[in-house]
mmCIF file of C-alpha atoms and ligand atoms in Angstrom:
data_model
loop_
_atom_site.group_PDB
_atom_site.id
_atom_site.type_symbol
_atom_site.label_atom_id
_atom_site.label_comp_id
_atom_site.label_asym_id
_atom_site.label_seq_id
_atom_site.Cartn_x
_atom_site.Cartn_y
_atom_site.Cartn_z
ATOM 1 C CA MET A 1 88.423 22.996 79.235
ATOM 2 C CA LYS A 2 88.633 20.927 81.826
ATOM 3 C CA ASP A 3 92.023 22.474 83.336
ATOM 4 C CA LYS A 4 90.650 25.876 82.991
ATOM 5 C CA ILE A 5 87.458 24.701 84.842
ATOM 6 C CA SER A 6 89.264 23.572 87.743
ATOM 7 C CA ALA A 7 91.424 26.718 88.247
ATOM 8 C CA LEU A 8 88.252 28.744 87.868
ATOM 9 C CA LYS A 9 86.520 26.760 90.480
ATOM 10 C CA LYS A 10 89.462 27.103 92.967
ATOM 11 C CA GLN A 11 89.902 30.855 92.518
ATOM 12 C CA LYS A 12 86.192 31.409 93.121
ATOM 13 C CA ASN A 13 85.261 28.872 95.769
ATOM 14 C CA ALA A 14 82.650 27.281 93.416
ATOM 15 C CA LEU A 15 81.300 23.823 93.705
ATOM 16 C CA ILE A 16 80.339 22.118 90.533
ATOM 17 C CA MET A 17 77.370 19.919 91.102
ATOM 18 C CA ALA A 18 76.015 17.471 88.040
ATOM 19 C CA HIS A 19 73.046 15.520 88.058
ATOM 20 C CA TYR A 20 73.457 11.645 86.866
ATOM 21 C CA TYR A 21 71.759 12.752 83.428
ATOM 22 C CA GLN A 22 74.724 15.098 82.684
ATOM 23 C CA ARG A 23 77.045 14.600 79.620
ATOM 24 C CA ASP A 24 80.041 12.466 80.475
ATOM 25 C CA GLU A 25 82.249 15.174 80.492
ATOM 26 C CA ILE A 26 80.625 17.394 83.028
ATOM 27 C CA GLN A 27 79.835 14.667 85.234
ATOM 28 C CA GLU A 28 83.921 14.093 84.818
ATOM 29 C CA VAL A 29 84.440 17.656 86.208
ATOM 30 C CA ALA A 30 82.062 17.665 88.683
ATOM 31 C CA ASP A 31 82.675 18.173 92.469
ATOM 32 C CA PHE A 32 79.266 16.148 93.280
ATOM 33 C CA ILE A 33 77.331 13.676 90.974
ATOM 34 C CA GLY A 34 73.679 13.038 92.280
ATOM 35 C CA ASP A 35 70.119 12.070 92.278
ATOM 36 C CA SER A 36 67.690 14.983 92.664
ATOM 37 C CA LEU A 37 67.775 14.490 96.496
ATOM 38 C CA ALA A 38 71.121 14.195 96.946
ATOM 39 C CA LEU A 39 71.614 17.581 95.091
ATOM 40 C CA ALA A 40 69.246 19.475 97.226
ATOM 41 C CA GLN A 41 71.081 17.690 100.399
ATOM 42 C CA GLN A 42 74.495 19.091 99.343
ATOM 43 C CA ALA A 43 73.515 22.499 98.159
ATOM 44 C CA ALA A 44 71.890 22.834 101.487
ATOM 45 C CA ARG A 45 75.373 21.886 103.123
ATOM 46 C CA THR A 46 77.919 23.204 101.267
ATOM 47 C CA ASP A 47 80.183 26.651 102.434
ATOM 48 C CA ALA A 48 81.226 27.139 98.604
ATOM 49 C CA ASP A 49 80.490 30.847 97.057
ATOM 50 C CA ILE A 50 79.080 29.676 94.035
ATOM 51 C CA ILE A 51 77.308 26.797 92.725
ATOM 52 C CA VAL A 52 77.167 25.935 89.396
ATOM 53 C CA MET A 53 74.187 23.408 88.912
ATOM 54 C CA CYS A 54 74.594 21.106 85.826
ATOM 55 C CA GLY A 55 71.173 19.950 85.592
ATOM 56 C CA VAL A 56 67.776 21.539 84.622
ATOM 57 C CA HIS A 57 66.124 24.569 85.799
ATOM 58 C CA PHE A 58 64.225 23.239 88.881
ATOM 59 C CA MET A 59 67.356 21.876 90.155
ATOM 60 C CA GLY A 60 69.262 25.035 90.072
ATOM 61 C CA GLU A 61 66.086 27.071 91.905
ATOM 62 C CA THR A 62 65.949 24.592 94.709
ATOM 63 C CA ALA A 63 69.497 25.026 95.186
ATOM 64 C CA LYS A 64 68.820 29.005 95.216
ATOM 65 C CA ILE A 65 65.951 28.494 97.393
ATOM 66 C CA LEU A 66 67.843 26.467 100.001
ATOM 67 C CA CYS A 67 70.910 28.488 99.656
ATOM 68 C CA PRO A 68 69.626 32.224 99.368
ATOM 69 C CA ASP A 69 72.894 33.991 99.995
ATOM 70 C CA LYS A 70 74.968 32.010 97.551
ATOM 71 C CA LYS A 71 75.171 32.725 93.799
ATOM 72 C CA VAL A 72 73.525 29.544 91.922
ATOM 73 C CA ILE A 73 74.320 29.810 88.432
ATOM 74 C CA VAL A 74 73.163 27.080 85.582
ATOM 75 C CA PRO A 75 75.065 26.421 82.565
ATOM 76 C CA ASP A 76 72.133 26.839 80.278
ATOM 77 C CA MET A 77 68.979 28.935 81.386
ATOM 78 C CA THR A 78 66.715 26.835 78.727
ATOM 79 C CA ALA A 79 67.169 23.677 80.102
ATOM 80 C CA GLY A 80 63.489 22.797 81.208
ATOM 81 C CA CYS A 81 61.836 19.778 82.011
ATOM 82 C CA SER A 82 58.667 18.469 80.320
ATOM 83 C CA LEU A 83 57.178 17.033 83.783
ATOM 84 C CA ALA A 84 57.640 20.396 85.448
ATOM 85 C CA ASP A 85 56.185 22.087 82.311
ATOM 86 C CA SER A 86 53.272 19.822 82.666
ATOM 87 C CA CYS A 87 52.446 21.531 85.524
ATOM 88 C CA GLU A 88 51.480 25.126 85.422
ATOM 89 C CA ALA A 89 51.507 27.130 88.745
ATOM 90 C CA GLU A 90 47.725 28.430 88.526
ATOM 91 C CA GLU A 91 46.247 25.625 87.207
ATOM 92 C CA PHE A 92 48.034 23.526 89.911
ATOM 93 C CA ALA A 93 46.504 25.963 92.307
ATOM 94 C CA ARG A 94 42.921 25.465 91.082
ATOM 95 C CA PHE A 95 43.874 21.924 91.366
ATOM 96 C CA VAL A 96 44.561 22.325 95.092
ATOM 97 C CA ALA A 97 41.590 24.493 95.512
ATOM 98 C CA ASP A 98 39.294 22.042 94.410
ATOM 99 C CA HIS A 99 40.821 19.007 97.274
ATOM 100 C CA PRO A 100 40.581 21.357 100.322
ATOM 101 C CA ASP A 101 40.991 18.685 102.920
ATOM 102 C CA HIS A 102 44.082 16.965 101.139
ATOM 103 C CA THR A 103 47.716 17.320 101.735
ATOM 104 C CA VAL A 104 49.636 18.364 98.827
ATOM 105 C CA ILE A 105 52.661 16.746 97.856
ATOM 106 C CA SER A 106 54.850 17.835 94.870
ATOM 107 C CA TYR A 107 57.801 16.519 93.159
ATOM 108 C CA VAL A 108 60.899 18.565 93.131
ATOM 109 C CA ASN A 109 60.489 18.680 89.500
ATOM 110 C CA THR A 110 58.367 21.340 89.753
ATOM 111 C CA SER A 111 58.703 25.379 89.420
ATOM 112 C CA ALA A 112 59.300 27.471 92.591
ATOM 113 C CA ALA A 113 55.537 28.587 92.319
ATOM 114 C CA VAL A 114 54.435 25.541 92.311
ATOM 115 C CA LYS A 115 56.190 24.479 95.337
ATOM 116 C CA THR A 116 54.188 27.548 96.980
ATOM 117 C CA HIS A 117 51.152 25.540 96.729
ATOM 118 C CA THR A 118 52.461 22.481 98.244
ATOM 119 C CA ASP A 119 52.997 21.076 101.701
ATOM 120 C CA ILE A 120 55.839 18.415 101.575
ATOM 121 C CA VAL A 121 58.228 18.246 98.265
ATOM 122 C CA VAL A 122 59.449 14.916 97.302
ATOM 123 C CA THR A 123 62.213 13.026 95.265
ATOM 124 C CA SER A 124 62.012 9.774 93.765
ATOM 125 C CA GLY A 125 64.781 9.016 96.222
ATOM 126 C CA ASN A 126 62.186 9.475 99.391
ATOM 127 C CA ALA A 127 58.652 9.601 98.061
ATOM 128 C CA LEU A 128 57.634 6.043 99.190
ATOM 129 C CA LYS A 129 59.121 6.632 102.209
ATOM 130 C CA ILE A 130 57.602 10.029 103.280
ATOM 131 C CA VAL A 131 53.931 9.046 102.060
ATOM 132 C CA SER A 132 54.427 5.873 103.997
ATOM 133 C CA ALA A 133 54.907 8.328 107.143
ATOM 134 C CA LEU A 134 51.910 10.031 106.733
ATOM 135 C CA PRO A 135 48.781 8.890 108.657
ATOM 136 C CA GLU A 136 47.070 6.147 106.679
ATOM 137 C CA ASP A 137 43.758 7.862 106.272
ATOM 138 C CA GLU A 138 45.162 11.137 105.450
ATOM 139 C CA LYS A 139 43.872 12.374 102.006
ATOM 140 C CA ILE A 140 46.532 13.598 99.671
ATOM 141 C CA ILE A 141 47.313 15.155 96.109
ATOM 142 C CA PHE A 142 50.425 14.343 94.281
ATOM 143 C CA GLY A 143 51.688 16.189 91.791
ATOM 144 C CA PRO A 144 52.943 16.345 88.948
ATOM 145 C CA ASP A 145 54.056 12.784 87.812
ATOM 146 C CA ARG A 146 51.308 10.383 87.408
ATOM 147 C CA ASN A 147 53.520 7.363 87.012
ATOM 148 C CA LEU A 148 55.344 7.985 90.261
ATOM 149 C CA GLY A 149 52.094 8.624 92.255
ATOM 150 C CA SER A 150 50.526 5.338 90.714
ATOM 151 C CA TYR A 151 53.779 3.648 91.750
ATOM 152 C CA ILE A 152 53.141 4.841 95.485
ATOM 153 C CA ASN A 153 49.442 4.158 95.580
ATOM 154 C CA ALA A 154 50.279 0.769 94.202
ATOM 155 C CA VAL A 155 52.740 -0.144 97.055
ATOM 156 C CA THR A 156 51.334 1.480 99.891
ATOM 157 C CA GLY A 157 47.554 0.978 98.917
ATOM 158 C CA ARG A 158 46.684 4.363 99.050
ATOM 159 C CA GLU A 159 44.288 6.536 96.659
ATOM 160 C CA MET A 160 46.302 9.749 96.493
ATOM 161 C CA VAL A 161 44.692 12.369 93.687
ATOM 162 C CA LEU A 162 47.182 12.380 90.958
ATOM 163 C CA TRP A 163 48.113 15.181 88.703
ATOM 164 C CA PRO A 164 48.096 14.007 85.051
ATOM 165 C CA GLY A 165 51.586 15.071 84.177
ATOM 166 C CA ALA A 166 54.573 12.789 82.911
ATOM 167 C CA CYS A 167 58.194 12.938 81.898
ATOM 168 C CA HIS A 168 58.704 12.828 78.093
ATOM 169 C CA VAL A 169 61.700 10.835 78.341
ATOM 170 C CA HIS A 170 60.487 7.998 81.025
ATOM 171 C CA ASP A 171 57.001 7.994 79.635
ATOM 172 C CA ARG A 172 58.051 6.539 76.234
ATOM 173 C CA PHE A 173 59.860 3.545 77.120
ATOM 174 C CA SER A 174 58.964 0.500 75.096
ATOM 175 C CA PHE A 175 57.429 -2.195 76.667
ATOM 176 C CA ASP A 176 57.760 -4.739 73.981
ATOM 177 C CA GLY A 177 61.564 -3.446 73.199
ATOM 178 C CA ILE A 178 62.287 -4.333 76.809
ATOM 179 C CA MET A 179 60.418 -7.583 76.523
ATOM 180 C CA GLU A 180 62.574 -8.388 73.365
ATOM 181 C CA LEU A 181 65.804 -7.415 75.182
ATOM 182 C CA LYS A 182 64.964 -9.719 78.144
ATOM 183 C CA ARG A 183 64.579 -12.437 75.789
ATOM 184 C CA GLN A 184 68.052 -11.961 74.411
ATOM 185 C CA HIS A 185 69.384 -11.384 77.770
ATOM 186 C CA PRO A 186 67.706 -13.867 79.790
ATOM 187 C CA GLY A 187 69.720 -13.434 82.891
ATOM 188 C CA ALA A 188 69.537 -9.473 82.926
ATOM 189 C CA LYS A 189 67.833 -7.847 85.408
ATOM 190 C CA VAL A 190 65.421 -4.979 84.768
ATOM 191 C CA LEU A 191 66.014 -1.486 86.821
ATOM 192 C CA VAL A 192 63.124 0.781 86.204
ATOM 193 C CA HIS A 193 62.849 4.486 87.347
ATOM 194 C CA PRO A 194 59.433 5.270 88.778
ATOM 195 C CA GLU A 195 58.637 8.224 86.087
ATOM 196 C CA CYS A 196 58.189 5.080 83.673
ATOM 197 C CA ARG A 197 54.411 3.889 83.081
ATOM 198 C CA ARG A 198 53.019 1.268 85.499
ATOM 199 C CA PRO A 199 53.311 -2.127 83.027
ATOM 200 C CA LEU A 200 57.310 -1.382 83.338
ATOM 201 C CA GLN A 201 57.192 -0.936 86.943
ATOM 202 C CA LEU A 202 55.604 -4.256 86.998
ATOM 203 C CA ILE A 203 58.125 -6.244 85.494
ATOM 204 C CA ALA A 204 60.934 -4.553 86.983
ATOM 205 C CA ASP A 205 63.515 -6.257 89.393
ATOM 206 C CA LYS A 206 63.943 -3.072 90.994
ATOM 207 C CA VAL A 207 62.583 0.510 90.798
ATOM 208 C CA GLY A 208 64.198 3.449 92.227
ATOM 209 C CA SER A 209 65.393 6.870 91.606
ATOM 210 C CA THR A 210 68.854 7.050 89.723
ATOM 211 C CA ALA A 211 70.675 6.919 93.177
ATOM 212 C CA ALA A 212 68.665 3.664 94.494
ATOM 213 C CA LEU A 213 69.234 1.764 90.943
ATOM 214 C CA LEU A 214 73.025 2.530 91.312
ATOM 215 C CA ALA A 215 72.975 1.295 94.757
ATOM 216 C CA PHE A 216 71.295 -1.653 93.636
ATOM 217 C CA CYS A 217 73.420 -3.087 90.906
ATOM 218 C CA ARG A 218 76.214 -2.544 93.146
ATOM 219 C CA GLU A 219 75.109 -4.902 95.688
ATOM 220 C CA ASP A 220 73.148 -7.061 93.446
ATOM 221 C CA ASP A 221 74.981 -10.410 92.105
ATOM 222 C CA ALA A 222 73.430 -10.427 88.367
ATOM 223 C CA ARG A 223 75.938 -9.795 85.436
ATOM 224 C CA GLU A 224 73.462 -7.844 83.340
ATOM 225 C CA TYR A 225 70.779 -5.288 83.514
ATOM 226 C CA ILE A 226 68.520 -3.408 81.166
ATOM 227 C CA VAL A 227 68.713 0.076 82.306
ATOM 228 C CA VAL A 228 65.201 2.023 81.777
ATOM 229 C CA THR A 229 65.758 5.612 82.893
ATOM 230 C CA GLU A 230 67.850 8.404 80.830
ATOM 231 C CA SER A 231 71.121 6.822 79.338
ATOM 232 C CA GLY A 232 73.444 9.565 81.433
ATOM 233 C CA ILE A 233 72.956 7.020 84.588
ATOM 234 C CA LEU A 234 75.194 4.404 82.499
ATOM 235 C CA ARG A 235 78.649 6.311 82.767
ATOM 236 C CA GLU A 236 78.229 6.067 86.537
ATOM 237 C CA MET A 237 76.752 2.362 86.521
ATOM 238 C CA ARG A 238 79.827 1.252 84.359
ATOM 239 C CA LEU A 239 82.420 3.171 86.388
ATOM 240 C CA LYS A 240 81.151 1.522 89.638
ATOM 241 C CA CYS A 241 80.539 -1.813 88.456
ATOM 242 C CA PRO A 242 82.796 -2.399 85.362
ATOM 243 C CA GLU A 243 82.601 -6.225 85.433
ATOM 244 C CA LYS A 244 78.927 -5.573 84.617
ATOM 245 C CA VAL A 245 76.920 -5.150 81.366
ATOM 246 C CA PHE A 246 74.464 -2.305 81.565
ATOM 247 C CA ILE A 247 72.033 -1.913 78.656
ATOM 248 C CA PRO A 248 70.185 0.711 77.829
ATOM 249 C CA ALA A 249 66.288 0.163 77.374
ATOM 250 C CA PRO A 250 64.767 1.512 73.753
ATOM 251 C CA PRO A 251 62.030 4.111 73.397
ATOM 252 C CA ASP A 252 58.967 3.673 72.115
ATOM 253 C CA SER A 253 57.807 3.932 68.808
ATOM 254 C CA ALA A 254 56.225 7.318 67.702
ATOM 255 C CA ALA A 255 53.152 5.757 67.480
ATOM 256 C CA ASP A 256 52.539 4.905 71.000
ATOM 257 C CA THR A 257 53.564 8.352 72.284
ATOM 258 C CA GLY A 258 50.975 9.861 70.176
ATOM 259 C CA LYS A 259 53.339 12.066 68.558
ATOM 260 C CA GLU A 260 54.679 12.337 65.019
ATOM 261 C CA SER A 261 58.319 10.923 64.638
ATOM 262 C CA ALA A 262 59.898 14.083 63.891
ATOM 263 C CA GLU A 263 58.506 15.571 66.940
ATOM 264 C CA VAL A 264 59.781 12.769 69.162
ATOM 265 C CA GLY A 265 63.273 13.179 67.945
ATOM 266 C CA ALA A 266 63.026 17.111 67.398
ATOM 267 C CA GLY A 267 65.641 18.676 69.698
ATOM 268 C CA CYS A 268 67.407 15.753 70.502
ATOM 269 C CA SER A 269 71.054 16.812 71.593
ATOM 270 C CA THR A 270 72.815 13.412 69.662
ATOM 271 C CA GLY A 271 72.632 15.635 66.327
ATOM 272 C CA ASP A 272 71.350 12.236 65.091
ATOM 273 C CA GLU A 273 69.055 13.642 62.260
ATOM 274 C CA ASP A 274 67.130 9.939 61.744
ATOM 275 C CA CYS A 275 66.599 10.000 65.399
ATOM 276 C CA LYS A 276 62.906 8.870 65.995
ATOM 277 C CA GLY A 277 63.084 9.551 69.866
ATOM 278 C CA CYS A 278 65.993 8.290 72.249
ATOM 279 C CA ASN A 279 66.559 7.661 76.017
ATOM 280 C CA HIS A 280 68.196 11.095 75.949
ATOM 281 C CA CYS A 281 66.774 14.090 77.861
ATOM 282 C CA GLU A 282 67.658 16.938 75.246
ATOM 283 C CA TYR A 283 66.982 19.317 78.299
ATOM 284 C CA MET A 284 69.881 17.807 80.331
ATOM 285 C CA LYS A 285 72.031 17.347 77.486
ATOM 286 C CA LEU A 286 71.702 21.558 76.728
ATOM 287 C CA ASN A 287 74.488 21.691 79.215
ATOM 288 C CA THR A 288 78.084 21.555 77.733
ATOM 289 C CA LEU A 289 81.756 21.562 79.168
ATOM 290 C CA GLU A 290 82.102 25.338 77.135
ATOM 291 C CA LYS A 291 78.806 26.497 79.100
ATOM 292 C CA VAL A 292 79.911 25.454 82.409
ATOM 293 C CA TYR A 293 83.360 27.475 81.646
ATOM 294 C CA GLU A 294 81.473 30.460 80.498
ATOM 295 C CA ALA A 295 79.214 30.390 83.251
ATOM 296 C CA LEU A 296 81.830 30.113 85.701
ATOM 297 C CA LYS A 297 83.950 32.769 84.206
ATOM 298 C CA GLU A 298 80.886 35.032 83.769
ATOM 299 C CA GLU A 299 79.111 33.975 86.821
ATOM 300 C CA GLN A 300 76.029 33.827 84.979
ATOM 301 C CA PRO A 301 73.415 32.988 84.169
ATOM 302 C CA GLU A 302 72.299 33.240 87.517
ATOM 303 C CA ILE A 303 68.995 32.164 89.330
ATOM 304 C CA ILE A 304 67.446 35.113 90.709
ATOM 305 C CA ILE A 305 64.464 34.573 92.832
ATOM 306 C CA SER A 306 62.619 37.217 95.076
ATOM 307 C CA GLU A 307 62.865 36.380 98.751
ATOM 308 C CA GLU A 308 59.172 36.216 99.366
ATOM 309 C CA LEU A 309 58.838 33.485 96.541
ATOM 310 C CA ALA A 310 61.685 31.579 97.846
ATOM 311 C CA ALA A 311 60.688 31.455 101.692
ATOM 312 C CA ARG A 312 57.405 30.102 100.737
ATOM 313 C CA ALA A 313 58.733 27.570 98.432
ATOM 314 C CA ARG A 314 61.538 26.755 101.137
ATOM 315 C CA ARG A 315 58.998 25.614 103.638
ATOM 316 C CA PRO A 316 57.958 22.264 101.654
ATOM 317 C CA ILE A 317 61.517 21.488 100.721
ATOM 318 C CA GLU A 318 62.775 22.110 104.192
ATOM 319 C CA ARG A 319 59.935 19.562 105.630
ATOM 320 C CA MET A 320 61.246 17.055 102.731
ATOM 321 C CA LEU A 321 64.600 17.421 104.212
ATOM 322 C CA ALA A 322 63.672 16.674 107.469
ATOM 323 C CA MET A 323 61.652 13.755 106.891
ATOM 324 C CA SER A 324 64.372 12.237 104.310
HETATM 325 P P1 13P B 1 66.194 11.402 90.638
HETATM 326 O O1 13P B 1 67.212 12.269 90.079
HETATM 327 O O2 13P B 1 65.323 12.032 91.791
HETATM 328 O O3 13P B 1 66.242 9.782 90.058
HETATM 329 O O4 13P B 1 65.448 12.173 89.242
HETATM 330 C C1 13P B 1 65.375 11.648 87.828
HETATM 331 C C2 13P B 1 64.989 12.884 86.909
HETATM 332 O O5 13P B 1 64.125 13.004 86.153
HETATM 333 C C3 13P B 1 65.566 14.106 87.262
HETATM 334 O O6 13P B 1 65.249 14.777 86.253
HETATM 335 FE FE1 SF4 B 2 62.468 16.375 83.383
HETATM 336 FE FE2 SF4 B 2 64.246 15.522 81.622
HETATM 337 FE FE3 SF4 B 2 64.138 14.478 83.769
HETATM 338 FE FE4 SF4 B 2 62.235 13.996 82.160
HETATM 339 S S1 SF4 B 2 64.371 13.538 82.287
HETATM 340 S S2 SF4 B 2 61.967 14.746 84.435
HETATM 341 S S3 SF4 B 2 62.175 15.907 81.290
HETATM 342 S S4 SF4 B 2 64.952 16.576 83.429
#
């Protein structure tokens, strides 16, 4: 399958991009692996004719908005994102209208429609830098991730108005479970993605995007790390730091998320029927090697966005790229 994908890729001048949360075998065939920011930056500069975006829908959409003349295909069009889904465009537009004198900052994990109501898009890799570059008295709406928003408010002392959205994977890591891991591994440092809740950010040795966490453990001198983000990142961490030990953080019990255990585990790509919730993003894991091959062969499913929508959504993304 990997050889067939390689041959097709060359024949069609296609670029396969993968987020760090993709299945290991997809990361293995990718030409480029990165966090949300790096994927957008790479899409903006590629000269490939076809972009195969192995990630979730909003990542394909962002690539298409930045490269309207290229064919952008995603292996599984149903790969959504609970965080993007927690922010519906019309509701967000009303929220924005209720705060007329505010600059609107949206996380890249949003639909193109939400981006049209946005002044500047950010990712976890540049949100702090971009917010900090704005005048201190500028009033800001930040959406949709309340945990990333709280992190920026705490670090900068700002009082951005937060949209109450969250990612179901990052929002459910277990504080108690991580404290127990810290007890068992006293020398381990804790790496936390800013989509996690505030108490986890507070016990972190490093809070950062997937790329920032990777960079941290490459430069740091600890031997063990407790990794509090989606488990797909472990592949790249172990590849880049083979002498170090990376321990995936456990998810919370169903009780703490307010969901039934069956609901938390539902849709889990591991196929584990006893799963009570895990640190896999089931949307990210919808993409498989077979689907990558089929998508490349058929050149679909393709992301289609009207030029009018793309033009409005492009402005805040380009502003982000310029400020990154
Ligand atoms: P980053 O790639 O910005 O670290 O974001 C993680 C994420 O949740 C992507 O869906
Ligand atoms: Fe969305 Fe999955 Fe990323 Fe969470 S981990 S923000 S659900 S794509």
